Amino acid sequence: RNVIVMIDKAEAMIPPGEQAERENLRPGDRVKAIVVRVEKSSRGAAVVLSRATPELVRRLFENEVPEIFDGTIQIRAIAREAGSRTKVAVVSPDSNVDPVGACVGMKGSRVRAVVEELSGEKIDIVRWSDDPLVLCRNALNPADIIEMALDDETKTVLVTVPHDQLSLAIGKKGQNARLAS
């Protein structure tokens, strides 16, 4: 179940825990991955790669969005369920730059390139806020939110939505709520 990857003449491995769900890699496929560790083994060094880490999403966006690479836009948080859905929170110190629009690109071209590399994984790009209530509202968009209450002690947010918006806010099997949290 390990995926063996050749890097020039070196061999690396993507163990099952570092693979994205439902990803189907075949011999000859070109793969982008993150080196997570190098282990000593009886046969020398073993390079372990990951396709499930949120860091892969960060690096893919740096390759596709020049404004992230040059620092005009910053990725402040990434929540990921590899192979299924990712939420990326972005901000720009320059008020003239729309960080979400720049990451999406013209007709979705930039985000589409990242989605294709991640085998169709859905990506939501949301505007970052230092205020946890605003960030939570952005992450749960497009659900209509009636009321929000922050409990600083337990670091939780209680969100009230209309009954017809409940499934939209929670998401499939609770995924939207988990990623927003």
XYZ file of N, CA, C and O in Angstrom:
724
model
N 0.804 -1.200 0.000
C 0.000 0.000 0.000
C 0.841 1.256 0.000
O 0.325 2.341 -0.157
N 2.157 1.099 0.207
C 3.051 2.249 0.092
C 3.205 2.604 -1.380
O 3.224 1.725 -2.238
N 3.323 3.889 -1.672
C 3.617 4.336 -3.028
C 5.101 4.649 -3.073
O 5.614 5.404 -2.242
N 5.805 4.043 -4.010
C 7.241 4.276 -4.168
C 7.424 5.313 -5.269
O 6.870 5.182 -6.358
N 8.211 6.350 -4.967
C 8.437 7.457 -5.893
C 9.931 7.538 -6.180
O 10.744 7.491 -5.255
N 10.267 7.660 -7.446
C 11.670 7.832 -7.825
C 11.971 9.319 -7.964
O 11.276 10.031 -8.675
N 13.003 9.779 -7.249
C 13.476 11.156 -7.350
C 14.896 11.060 -7.884
O 15.806 10.727 -7.146
N 15.045 11.333 -9.173
C 16.293 11.046 -9.875
C 16.639 9.581 -9.650
O 15.922 8.726 -10.085
N 17.740 9.307 -8.912
C 18.113 7.912 -8.665
C 17.767 7.487 -7.242
O 18.012 6.354 -6.862
N 17.195 8.403 -6.487
C 16.816 8.083 -5.111
C 15.370 7.575 -5.075
O 14.555 7.927 -5.915
N 15.101 6.759 -4.078
C 13.768 6.205 -3.909
C 13.128 6.826 -2.671
O 13.767 6.945 -1.638
N 11.866 7.219 -2.783
C 11.117 7.766 -1.652
C 9.807 7.002 -1.542
O 9.406 6.300 -2.466
N 9.156 7.156 -0.396
C 7.949 6.394 -0.139
C 6.848 7.316 0.393
O 7.119 8.221 1.183
N 5.614 7.061 -0.069
C 4.443 7.735 0.493
C 3.630 6.649 1.204
O 2.964 5.840 0.550
N 3.700 6.597 2.547
C 2.943 5.570 3.271
C 1.442 5.853 3.214
O 1.030 6.980 2.914
N 0.599 4.868 3.506
C -0.853 5.055 3.410
C -1.372 6.242 4.220
O -2.267 6.951 3.765
N -0.820 6.511 5.386
C -1.270 7.623 6.212
C -0.944 8.987 5.631
O -1.508 9.992 6.056
N -0.049 9.041 4.668
C 0.344 10.300 4.038
C -0.247 10.440 2.634
O 0.079 11.366 1.910
N -1.115 9.499 2.244
C -1.782 9.573 0.943
C -3.153 10.196 1.123
O -3.795 10.023 2.151
N -3.605 10.927 0.117
C -4.950 11.501 0.140
C -5.962 10.396 -0.156
O -5.686 9.491 -0.948
N -7.127 10.472 0.496
C -8.180 9.487 0.236
C -8.587 9.519 -1.229
O -8.574 10.555 -1.867
N -8.971 8.382 -1.727
C -9.485 8.232 -3.090
C -8.510 8.680 -4.172
O -8.899 8.876 -5.318
N -7.249 8.877 -3.822
C -6.269 9.251 -4.839
C -5.745 7.968 -5.472
O -5.379 7.031 -4.769
N -5.702 7.949 -6.773
C -5.319 6.745 -7.487
C -4.058 7.020 -8.290
O -4.133 7.459 -9.436
N -2.896 6.769 -7.694
C -1.626 6.996 -8.383
C -1.237 5.732 -9.145
O -1.386 4.628 -8.636
N -0.703 5.928 -10.335
C -0.320 4.796 -11.197
C 1.152 4.920 -11.566
O 1.722 6.015 -11.543
N 1.755 3.787 -11.955
C 3.162 3.848 -12.397
C 3.318 4.838 -13.552
O 2.509 4.882 -14.475
N 4.334 5.674 -13.457
C 4.602 6.669 -14.490
C 4.017 8.036 -14.201
O 4.355 9.013 -14.878
N 3.106 8.146 -13.216
C 2.525 9.444 -12.859
C 3.584 10.355 -12.261
O 4.451 9.905 -11.511
N 3.514 11.634 -12.604
C 4.356 12.634 -11.938
C 3.615 13.075 -10.692
O 2.416 13.336 -10.738
N 4.330 13.161 -9.585
C 3.699 13.435 -8.296
C 4.404 14.594 -7.607
O 5.634 14.642 -7.565
N 3.612 15.528 -7.086
C 4.155 16.581 -6.236
C 3.842 16.188 -4.805
O 2.704 15.827 -4.492
N 4.848 16.245 -3.946
C 4.673 15.847 -2.556
C 5.644 16.643 -1.693
O 6.575 17.274 -2.196
N 5.428 16.584 -0.385
C 6.274 17.265 0.593
C 7.114 16.217 1.314
O 6.597 15.165 1.717
N 8.403 16.495 1.502
C 9.257 15.612 2.298
C 8.922 15.870 3.765
O 9.073 16.988 4.257
N 8.428 14.835 4.463
C 8.066 15.009 5.868
C 9.168 14.547 6.816
O 9.301 15.072 7.912
N 9.946 13.561 6.390
C 11.069 13.126 7.221
C 11.996 12.218 6.427
O 11.609 11.651 5.415
N 13.205 12.107 6.943
C 14.179 11.176 6.400
C 14.583 10.279 7.560
O 15.036 10.753 8.594
N 14.376 8.973 7.379
C 14.647 8.014 8.439
C 15.870 7.176 8.088
O 16.119 6.896 6.920
N 16.588 6.764 9.111
C 17.681 5.820 8.905
C 17.092 4.424 8.855
O 16.250 4.071 9.674
N 17.505 3.663 7.873
C 17.031 2.283 7.770
C 18.230 1.374 7.518
O 19.354 1.847 7.332
N 17.979 0.090 7.500
C 19.069 -0.868 7.283
C 19.686 -0.711 5.894
O 20.841 -1.067 5.686
N 18.928 -0.156 4.954
C 19.439 0.033 3.586
C 19.876 1.470 3.332
O 19.970 1.892 2.189
N 20.093 2.244 4.369
C 20.515 3.642 4.202
C 19.406 4.577 4.638
O 18.669 4.285 5.571
N 19.272 5.676 3.947
C 18.256 6.666 4.300
C 16.941 6.354 3.579
O 16.938 5.998 2.408
N 15.835 6.505 4.309
C 14.500 6.327 3.722
C 13.797 7.678 3.740
O 13.601 8.269 4.793
N 13.435 8.161 2.561
C 12.761 9.454 2.434
C 11.258 9.202 2.456
O 10.739 8.401 1.678
N 10.560 9.885 3.365
C 9.107 9.731 3.491
C 8.445 11.012 2.987
O 8.770 12.111 3.440
N 7.523 10.852 2.030
C 6.813 11.970 1.419
C 5.369 11.991 1.889
O 4.846 10.996 2.387
N 4.709 13.149 1.712
C 3.298 13.273 2.058
C 2.541 14.007 0.966
O 3.012 14.994 0.427
N 1.334 13.487 0.667
C 0.386 14.183 -0.198
C -0.827 14.612 0.618
O -1.784 15.155 0.083
N -0.808 14.362 1.936
C -1.956 14.664 2.793
C -1.742 15.900 3.661
O -2.694 16.431 4.213
N -0.530 16.381 3.781
C -0.240 17.506 4.653
C -0.794 18.826 4.102
O -0.768 19.048 2.889
N -1.287 19.702 4.983
C -1.733 21.030 4.527
C -0.597 21.841 3.898
O -0.843 22.719 3.072
N 0.633 21.526 4.261
C 1.785 22.236 3.688
C 1.852 22.059 2.170
O 2.297 22.959 1.454
N 1.390 20.931 1.646
C 1.358 20.716 0.197
C 0.445 21.741 -0.465
O 0.790 22.316 -1.497
N -0.707 22.011 0.140
C -1.644 23.003 -0.408
C -0.986 24.381 -0.418
O -1.074 25.116 -1.402
N -0.287 24.719 0.668
C 0.414 26.012 0.749
C 1.423 26.142 -0.394
O 1.472 27.154 -1.094
N 2.231 25.129 -0.597
C 3.266 25.175 -1.652
C 2.654 25.217 -3.052
O 3.173 25.895 -3.943
N 1.562 24.492 -3.268
C 0.904 24.534 -4.578
C 0.360 25.928 -4.872
O 0.478 26.425 -5.995
N -0.228 26.576 -3.856
C -0.715 27.943 -4.053
C 0.448 28.909 -4.282
O 0.327 29.841 -5.076
N 1.575 28.710 -3.622
C 2.743 29.564 -3.869
C 3.196 29.448 -5.317
O 3.631 30.434 -5.921
N 3.103 28.250 -5.893
C 3.494 28.051 -7.296
C 2.512 28.699 -8.259
O 2.906 29.186 -9.316
N 1.222 28.694 -7.917
C 0.190 29.191 -8.836
C -0.128 30.667 -8.668
O -0.586 31.303 -9.606
N 0.067 31.222 -7.469
C -0.328 32.599 -7.181
C 0.928 33.417 -6.855
O 1.460 33.330 -5.755
N 1.420 34.213 -7.813
C 2.648 34.980 -7.577
C 2.536 35.930 -6.382
O 3.528 36.198 -5.711
N 1.319 36.405 -6.097
C 1.133 37.325 -4.970
C 1.394 36.636 -3.631
O 1.802 37.287 -2.666
N 1.179 35.330 -3.555
C 1.512 34.596 -2.334
C 3.018 34.415 -2.259
O 3.630 34.625 -1.203
N 3.621 34.064 -3.371
C 5.070 33.849 -3.395
C 5.829 35.121 -3.001
O 6.798 35.068 -2.252
N 5.352 36.291 -3.489
C 6.079 37.543 -3.182
C 5.619 38.209 -1.879
O 6.131 39.252 -1.499
N 4.628 37.638 -1.185
C 4.211 38.152 0.115
C 3.087 39.173 0.080
O 2.672 39.659 1.137
N 2.570 39.518 -1.098
C 1.449 40.455 -1.199
C 0.195 39.853 -0.567
O -0.647 40.558 -0.031
N 0.076 38.529 -0.655
C -1.008 37.794 -0.015
C -0.374 36.765 0.911
O 0.626 36.145 0.566
N -0.980 36.596 2.086
C -0.474 35.614 3.052
C -1.540 34.557 3.308
O -2.716 34.892 3.457
N -1.109 33.308 3.357
C -1.986 32.231 3.791
C -1.834 32.148 5.302
O -0.746 31.873 5.803
N -2.915 32.423 6.030
C -2.843 32.449 7.493
C -3.247 31.128 8.128
O -2.828 30.829 9.235
N -4.111 30.352 7.467
C -4.542 29.072 8.033
C -5.007 28.144 6.918
O -5.538 28.604 5.904
N -4.769 26.850 7.132
C -5.251 25.830 6.208
C -5.855 24.707 7.045
O -5.208 24.198 7.960
N -7.092 24.346 6.734
C -7.743 23.189 7.352
C -8.025 22.209 6.223
O -8.610 22.587 5.209
N -7.590 20.956 6.394
C -7.671 20.027 5.272
C -8.116 18.645 5.708
O -7.652 18.127 6.730
N -9.015 18.078 4.943
C -9.315 16.660 4.990
C -8.873 16.148 3.625
O -9.600 16.271 2.631
N -7.657 15.623 3.590
C -6.992 15.277 2.337
C -7.855 14.361 1.469
O -8.398 13.374 1.930
N -7.966 14.749 0.213
C -8.722 13.986 -0.758
C -10.179 14.399 -0.852
O -10.883 14.002 -1.767
N -10.625 15.221 0.086
C -12.031 15.595 0.120
C -12.231 17.105 0.000
O -12.762 17.593 -0.987
N -11.805 17.858 1.025
C -12.040 19.310 1.009
C -10.975 20.018 1.834
O -10.489 19.494 2.826
N -10.666 21.257 1.421
C -9.709 22.101 2.118
C -10.280 23.507 2.222
O -10.919 23.990 1.287
N -10.036 24.152 3.355
C -10.362 25.575 3.515
C -9.043 26.308 3.724
O -8.229 25.908 4.554
N -8.847 27.375 2.944
C -7.626 28.179 3.019
C -8.035 29.600 3.379
O -8.848 30.207 2.675
N -7.485 30.127 4.471
C -7.778 31.501 4.895
C -6.633 32.405 4.461
O -5.473 32.148 4.797
N -6.965 33.452 3.699
C -5.946 34.345 3.133
C -6.221 35.796 3.517
O -7.362 36.171 3.781
N -5.161 36.586 3.532
C -5.262 38.007 3.850
C -4.191 38.745 3.064
O -3.178 38.154 2.673
N -4.420 40.037 2.839
C -3.408 40.866 2.203
C -3.218 42.135 3.026
O -4.199 42.808 3.370
N -1.957 42.485 3.340
C -1.709 43.743 4.041
C -2.012 44.963 3.163
O -2.228 46.051 3.669
N -2.060 44.760 1.843
C -2.358 45.824 0.893
C -3.872 45.879 0.673
O -4.461 44.926 0.146
N -4.507 46.973 1.073
C -5.967 47.086 0.957
C -6.448 47.118 -0.497
O -7.642 46.945 -0.756
N -5.549 47.345 -1.443
C -5.922 47.383 -2.858
C -5.950 45.992 -3.493
O -6.292 45.859 -4.659
N -5.554 44.962 -2.737
C -5.490 43.610 -3.281
C -6.609 42.776 -2.663
O -6.766 42.742 -1.441
N -7.386 42.112 -3.515
C -8.422 41.179 -3.054
C -7.764 39.801 -2.939
O -7.501 39.158 -3.960
N -7.472 39.330 -1.715
C -6.731 38.074 -1.580
C -7.509 36.860 -2.091
O -6.917 35.966 -2.706
N -8.816 36.831 -1.878
C -9.614 35.696 -2.337
C -9.657 35.678 -3.866
O -9.425 34.647 -4.499
N -9.939 36.822 -4.470
C -10.002 36.909 -5.932
C -8.678 36.560 -6.598
O -8.656 35.876 -7.627
N -7.577 36.999 -6.005
C -6.265 36.692 -6.581
C -5.968 35.201 -6.511
O -5.367 34.640 -7.434
N -6.388 34.544 -5.443
C -6.145 33.101 -5.312
C -7.033 32.288 -6.250
O -6.625 31.254 -6.755
N -8.246 32.775 -6.480
C -9.150 32.082 -7.394
C -8.657 32.257 -8.826
O -8.619 31.313 -9.607
N -8.247 33.477 -9.182
C -7.733 33.738 -10.524
C -8.848 33.991 -11.527
O -10.031 33.799 -11.240
N -8.444 34.416 -12.714
C -9.387 34.703 -13.784
C -10.136 33.433 -14.159
O -9.524 32.432 -14.516
N -11.464 33.470 -14.033
C -12.337 32.323 -14.322
C -11.932 31.078 -13.525
O -12.115 29.952 -13.981
N -11.329 31.279 -12.351
C -10.965 30.153 -11.489
C -9.717 29.415 -11.905
O -9.448 28.316 -11.424
N -8.910 30.016 -12.774
C -7.762 29.302 -13.342
C -6.711 28.910 -12.301
O -6.153 27.818 -12.353
N -6.438 29.779 -11.340
C -5.392 29.482 -10.362
C -5.809 28.376 -9.403
O -5.064 27.434 -9.167
N -6.996 28.499 -8.851
C -7.452 27.477 -7.912
C -7.710 26.156 -8.642
O -7.479 25.082 -8.093
N -8.152 26.221 -9.881
C -8.390 25.006 -10.663
C -7.103 24.207 -10.843
O -7.120 22.965 -10.775
N -5.975 24.891 -11.054
C -4.699 24.188 -11.206
C -4.333 23.427 -9.932
O -3.829 22.305 -9.989
N -4.609 24.024 -8.772
C -4.334 23.353 -7.501
C -5.291 22.178 -7.310
O -4.875 21.088 -6.904
N -6.564 22.378 -7.634
C -7.561 21.310 -7.517
C -7.170 20.121 -8.392
O -7.255 18.967 -7.963
N -6.719 20.379 -9.604
C -6.316 19.295 -10.506
C -5.125 18.524 -9.944
O -5.081 17.304 -10.026
N -4.164 19.224 -9.366
C -3.002 18.547 -8.773
C -3.422 17.681 -7.591
O -2.814 16.652 -7.316
N -4.485 18.085 -6.893
C -4.962 17.339 -5.725
C -6.090 16.360 -6.103
O -6.879 15.962 -5.248
N -6.153 15.996 -7.373
C -7.106 14.995 -7.872
C -8.563 15.351 -7.592
O -9.355 14.510 -7.163
N -8.911 16.619 -7.792
C -10.302 17.038 -7.677
C -10.758 17.418 -6.281
O -11.946 17.641 -6.061
N -9.841 17.513 -5.334
C -10.208 17.917 -3.969
C -10.827 19.318 -4.002
O -10.310 20.211 -4.649
N -11.930 19.502 -3.316
C -12.604 20.804 -3.290
C -11.809 21.770 -2.410
O -11.306 21.391 -1.353
N -11.696 23.019 -2.848
C -10.953 24.023 -2.087
C -11.824 25.257 -1.910
O -12.330 25.820 -2.886
N -12.008 25.662 -0.652
C -12.713 26.892 -0.320
C -11.667 27.914 0.107
O -10.849 27.631 0.986
N -11.696 29.080 -0.509
C -10.772 30.154 -0.125
C -11.598 31.210 0.594
O -12.581 31.708 0.049
N -11.210 31.503 1.835
C -11.966 32.452 2.654
C -11.050 33.574 3.118
O -9.835 33.413 3.199
N -11.668 34.707 3.412
C -10.917 35.872 3.899
C -10.595 35.685 5.381
O -11.452 35.372 6.187
N -9.343 35.865 5.740
C -8.873 35.756 7.120
C -9.309 36.968 7.921
O -9.379 38.085 7.401
N -9.559 36.757 9.211
C -9.809 37.844 10.146
C -9.204 37.451 11.486
O -9.247 36.282 11.877
N -8.642 38.447 12.195
C -8.118 38.185 13.531
C -9.258 37.986 14.531
O -9.047 37.428 15.607
N -10.456 38.455 14.187
C -11.630 38.259 15.024
C -12.190 36.861 14.741
O -12.624 36.568 13.624
N -12.197 35.968 15.746
C -12.651 34.597 15.498
C -14.097 34.502 15.012
O -14.429 33.605 14.231
N -14.953 35.423 15.414
C -16.342 35.389 14.959
C -16.449 35.721 13.474
O -17.197 35.080 12.733
N -15.686 36.707 13.040
C -15.691 37.079 11.617
C -15.087 35.947 10.784
O -15.614 35.583 9.725
N -13.996 35.367 11.273
C -13.358 34.251 10.557
C -14.321 33.073 10.446
O -14.441 32.463 9.376
N -15.019 32.765 11.517
C -15.980 31.662 11.507
C -17.117 31.946 10.524
O -17.518 31.073 9.762
N -17.605 33.177 10.502
C -18.659 33.567 9.556
C -18.160 33.392 8.112
O -18.873 32.851 7.261
N -16.920 33.821 7.853
C -16.353 33.670 6.510
C -16.200 32.197 6.134
O -16.455 31.805 5.000
N -15.776 31.368 7.100
C -15.548 29.945 6.827
C -16.861 29.192 6.589
O -16.874 28.202 5.870
N -17.939 29.641 7.193
C -19.234 28.978 7.025
C -20.038 29.527 5.855
O -21.142 29.044 5.580
N -19.536 30.543 5.191
C -20.195 31.120 4.034
C -20.440 30.021 3.003
O -19.582 29.179 2.826
N -21.537 29.926 2.339
C -22.622 30.881 2.139
C -23.815 30.686 3.078
O -24.871 31.257 2.831
N -23.681 29.900 4.150
C -24.804 29.707 5.072
C -25.178 31.031 5.736
O -24.305 31.805 6.127
N -26.471 31.292 5.868
C -26.953 32.488 6.569
C -26.810 32.241 8.066
O -27.269 31.212 8.574
N -26.208 33.181 8.764
C -25.996 33.027 10.201
C -26.853 34.049 10.922
O -26.770 35.252 10.656
N -27.667 33.568 11.862
C -28.545 34.441 12.640
C -27.773 35.058 13.799
O -27.841 36.250 14.048
N -27.022 34.211 14.512
C -26.340 34.671 15.718
C -25.088 33.833 15.936
O -25.033 32.655 15.577
N -24.078 34.476 16.557
C -22.837 33.773 16.911
C -22.434 34.207 18.313
O -22.535 35.378 18.654
N -21.945 33.250 19.095
C -21.474 33.556 20.451
C -20.149 32.847 20.670
O -20.030 31.639 20.437
N -19.148 33.603 21.126
C -17.809 33.073 21.359
C -17.628 32.792 22.847
O -17.907 33.648 23.690
N -17.164 31.588 23.168
C -16.824 31.229 24.544
C -15.299 31.171 24.613
O -14.687 30.203 24.151
N -14.686 32.240 25.163
C -13.225 32.323 25.225
C -12.611 31.200 26.060
O -11.514 30.733 25.758
N -13.320 30.774 27.103
C -12.781 29.766 28.001
C -12.602 28.414 27.296
O -11.555 27.786 27.393
N -13.621 27.978 26.575
C -13.551 26.683 25.881
C -13.087 26.832 24.435
O -12.924 25.828 23.738
N -12.902 28.074 23.996
C -12.484 28.369 22.618
C -13.429 27.728 21.606
O -13.012 27.055 20.670
N -14.729 27.942 21.844
C -15.746 27.442 20.929
C -16.651 28.584 20.492
O -16.745 29.605 21.171
N -17.309 28.385 19.364
C -18.263 29.354 18.844
C -19.596 28.642 18.681
O -19.664 27.572 18.060
N -20.636 29.212 19.248
C -21.985 28.697 19.081
C -22.623 29.482 17.938
O -22.714 30.709 17.994
N -23.019 28.768 16.896
C -23.565 29.393 15.695
C -25.030 28.999 15.558
O -25.363 27.815 15.636
N -25.882 29.993 15.343
C -27.302 29.745 15.118
C -27.614 30.089 13.665
O -27.301 31.189 13.206
N -28.217 29.120 12.970
C -28.584 29.312 11.569
C -30.061 28.956 11.398
O -30.621 28.206 12.200
N -30.701 29.482 10.352
C -32.084 29.082 10.081
C -32.151 27.572 9.811
O -31.178 26.978 9.324
N -33.288 26.970 10.118
C -33.453 25.524 9.963
C -33.100 25.052 8.544
O -32.467 24.017 8.379
N -33.515 25.830 7.535
C -33.252 25.423 6.151
C -31.787 25.587 5.746
O -31.385 25.121 4.686
N -30.981 26.220 6.583
C -29.553 26.415 6.296
C -28.668 25.455 7.098
O -27.452 25.454 6.945
N -29.283 24.631 7.954
C -28.526 23.774 8.852
C -27.601 22.809 8.107
O -26.413 22.713 8.413
N -28.111 22.120 7.108
C -27.281 21.153 6.380
C -26.165 21.856 5.613
O -25.067 21.319 5.477
N -26.415 23.060 5.133
C -25.386 23.831 4.434
C -24.268 24.230 5.400
O -23.091 24.126 5.071
N -24.621 24.667 6.597
C -23.622 25.087 7.587
C -22.809 23.910 8.105
O -21.597 24.004 8.278
N -23.473 22.790 8.358
C -22.779 21.624 8.902
C -21.957 20.930 7.825
O -20.840 20.506 8.066
N -22.521 20.803 6.640
C -21.826 20.137 5.545
C -22.017 18.632 5.601
O -22.536 18.078 6.569
N -21.555 17.966 4.561
C -21.695 16.515 4.458
C -20.917 15.839 5.585
O -19.701 16.040 5.723
N -21.606 15.061 6.393
C -21.023 14.346 7.538
C -20.280 15.284 8.490
O -19.272 14.911 9.087
N -20.729 16.549 8.578
C -20.129 17.513 9.502
C -18.836 18.126 9.030
O -18.158 18.847 9.774
N -18.479 17.888 7.769
C -17.187 18.325 7.259
C -17.012 19.837 7.265
O -15.965 20.336 7.666
N -18.016 20.588 6.837
C -17.904 22.044 6.777
C -17.678 22.622 8.174
O -16.829 23.493 8.361
N -18.424 22.127 9.151
C -18.269 22.615 10.528
C -16.874 22.255 11.085
O -16.238 23.071 11.754
N -16.406 21.041 10.817
C -15.065 20.633 11.278
C -13.974 21.513 10.692
O -13.069 21.978 11.401
N -14.034 21.738 9.391
C -13.003 22.550 8.745
C -13.077 24.004 9.202
O -12.046 24.658 9.383
N -14.287 24.515 9.391
C -14.441 25.893 9.866
C -13.868 26.043 11.271
O -13.282 27.062 11.610
N -14.005 25.011 12.087
C -13.493 25.092 13.461
C -11.973 25.123 13.457
O -11.346 25.661 14.338
